[in-house]
PDB file of C-alpha atoms in Angstrom:
ATOM      1  CA  MET A 796     106.646 121.853  90.175  1.00  0.00           C
ATOM      2  CA  THR A 797     104.086 122.815  87.595  1.00  0.00           C
ATOM      3  CA  LEU A 798     104.713 121.033  84.306  1.00  0.00           C
ATOM      4  CA  PRO A 799     106.094 123.435  81.674  1.00  0.00           C
ATOM      5  CA  GLU A 800     104.183 123.050  78.397  1.00  0.00           C
ATOM      6  CA  ASP A 801     107.392 123.017  76.350  1.00  0.00           C
ATOM      7  CA  ARG A 802     109.090 120.120  78.177  1.00  0.00           C
ATOM      8  CA  SER A 803     110.662 117.901  75.489  1.00  0.00           C
ATOM      9  CA  TRP A 804     109.509 114.557  76.936  1.00  0.00           C
ATOM     10  CA  TRP A 805     106.001 115.989  77.315  1.00  0.00           C
ATOM     11  CA  LEU A 806     105.980 117.158  73.706  1.00  0.00           C
ATOM     12  CA  SER A 807     107.335 113.788  72.543  1.00  0.00           C
ATOM     13  CA  LEU A 808     104.127 112.100  73.750  1.00  0.00           C
ATOM     14  CA  GLY A 809     102.309 113.861  70.917  1.00  0.00           C
ATOM     15  CA  GLU A 810      98.791 112.559  70.382  1.00  0.00           C
ATOM     16  CA  LEU A 811      99.034 110.200  73.364  1.00  0.00           C
ATOM     17  CA  ARG A 812      98.156 113.201  75.543  1.00  0.00           C
ATOM     18  CA  PRO A 813      94.371 113.420  76.026  1.00  0.00           C
ATOM     19  CA  ASP A 814      92.718 116.747  75.209  1.00  0.00           C
ATOM     20  CA  ASP A 815      91.711 117.392  78.815  1.00  0.00           C
ATOM     21  CA  VAL A 816      95.306 116.905  79.949  1.00  0.00           C
ATOM     22  CA  LEU A 817      96.604 119.223  77.213  1.00  0.00           C
ATOM     23  CA  LYS A 818      94.148 121.906  78.331  1.00  0.00           C
ATOM     24  CA  ALA A 819      95.220 121.446  81.947  1.00  0.00           C
ATOM     25  CA  ALA A 820      98.884 121.785  80.969  1.00  0.00           C
ATOM     26  CA  ALA A 821      98.145 124.902  78.922  1.00  0.00           C
ATOM     27  CA  SER A 822      96.608 126.534  81.989  1.00  0.00           C
ATOM     28  CA  ALA A 823      99.453 125.391  84.292  1.00  0.00           C
ATOM     29  CA  ASP A 824      97.222 122.900  86.114  1.00  0.00           C
ATOM     30  CA  VAL A 825      99.519 119.878  85.760  1.00  0.00           C
ATOM     31  CA  PHE A 826     101.733 119.138  88.726  1.00  0.00           C
ATOM     32  CA  TRP A 827     104.928 117.302  87.885  1.00  0.00           C
ATOM     33  CA  LEU A 828     106.572 115.290  90.626  1.00  0.00           C
ATOM     34  CA  ARG A 829     109.791 114.291  88.939  1.00  0.00           C
ATOM     35  CA  GLU A 830     111.457 112.154  91.587  1.00  0.00           C
ATOM     36  CA  LEU A 831     110.696 110.995  95.043  1.00  0.00           C
ATOM     37  CA  MET A 832     113.295 108.937  96.828  1.00  0.00           C
ATOM     38  CA  VAL A 833     113.271 107.267 100.206  1.00  0.00           C
ATOM     39  CA  LEU A 834     116.386 105.934 101.879  1.00  0.00           C
ATOM     40  CA  PRO A 835     116.536 102.115 101.753  1.00  0.00           C
ATOM     41  CA  ALA A 836     116.279 101.886 105.528  1.00  0.00           C
ATOM     42  CA  HIS A 837     112.882 103.641 105.324  1.00  0.00           C
ATOM     43  CA  THR A 838     111.256 101.818 102.396  1.00  0.00           C
ATOM     44  CA  ASN A 839     108.008  99.878 102.743  1.00  0.00           C
ATOM     45  CA  GLN A 840     106.932 102.022 105.684  1.00  0.00           C
ATOM     46  CA  GLY A 841     104.627 104.423 103.848  1.00  0.00           C
ATOM     47  CA  VAL A 842     107.186 107.241 103.924  1.00  0.00           C
ATOM     48  CA  GLY A 843     107.052 107.758 100.146  1.00  0.00           C
ATOM     49  CA  ARG A 844     103.247 107.910 100.167  1.00  0.00           C
ATOM     50  CA  ARG A 845     103.262 110.458 102.994  1.00  0.00           C
ATOM     51  CA  LEU A 846     105.870 112.589 101.200  1.00  0.00           C
ATOM     52  CA  HIS A 847     103.817 112.441  97.991  1.00  0.00           C
ATOM     53  CA  ASP A 848     100.590 113.340  99.780  1.00  0.00           C
ATOM     54  CA  GLU A 849     102.230 116.299 101.491  1.00  0.00           C
ATOM     55  CA  ALA A 850     103.711 117.510  98.189  1.00  0.00           C
ATOM     56  CA  VAL A 851     100.285 117.582  96.506  1.00  0.00           C
ATOM     57  CA  ARG A 852      98.331 118.844  99.497  1.00  0.00           C
ATOM     58  CA  GLY A 853      96.570 122.090  98.666  1.00  0.00           C
ATOM     59  CA  ARG A 854      96.721 121.607  94.893  1.00  0.00           C
ATOM     60  CA  ALA A 855      93.435 122.261  93.107  1.00  0.00           C
ATOM     61  CA  SER A 856      93.198 118.574  92.244  1.00  0.00           C
ATOM     62  CA  SER A 857      95.351 116.001  93.933  1.00  0.00           C
ATOM     63  CA  GLY A 858      93.678 113.027  92.267  1.00  0.00           C
ATOM     64  CA  ARG A 859      95.845 110.388  90.623  1.00  0.00           C
ATOM     65  CA  ARG A 860      95.702 109.354  86.986  1.00  0.00           C
TER      66      ARG A 860
END
């Protein structure tokens, strides 16, 4: 989901948020992947990475910070 600017944990970071990230959040350009779980029987097989990559595919910027 797109990160809502008024999310309490986001606001609690205060000045730790760089200006470029604040601007991105203000224009709804921050993608928030809250949880990604893989069943224990499928861990360490790259499943989580593939799920992540599919979730961010097509976003304007899918680079990692």
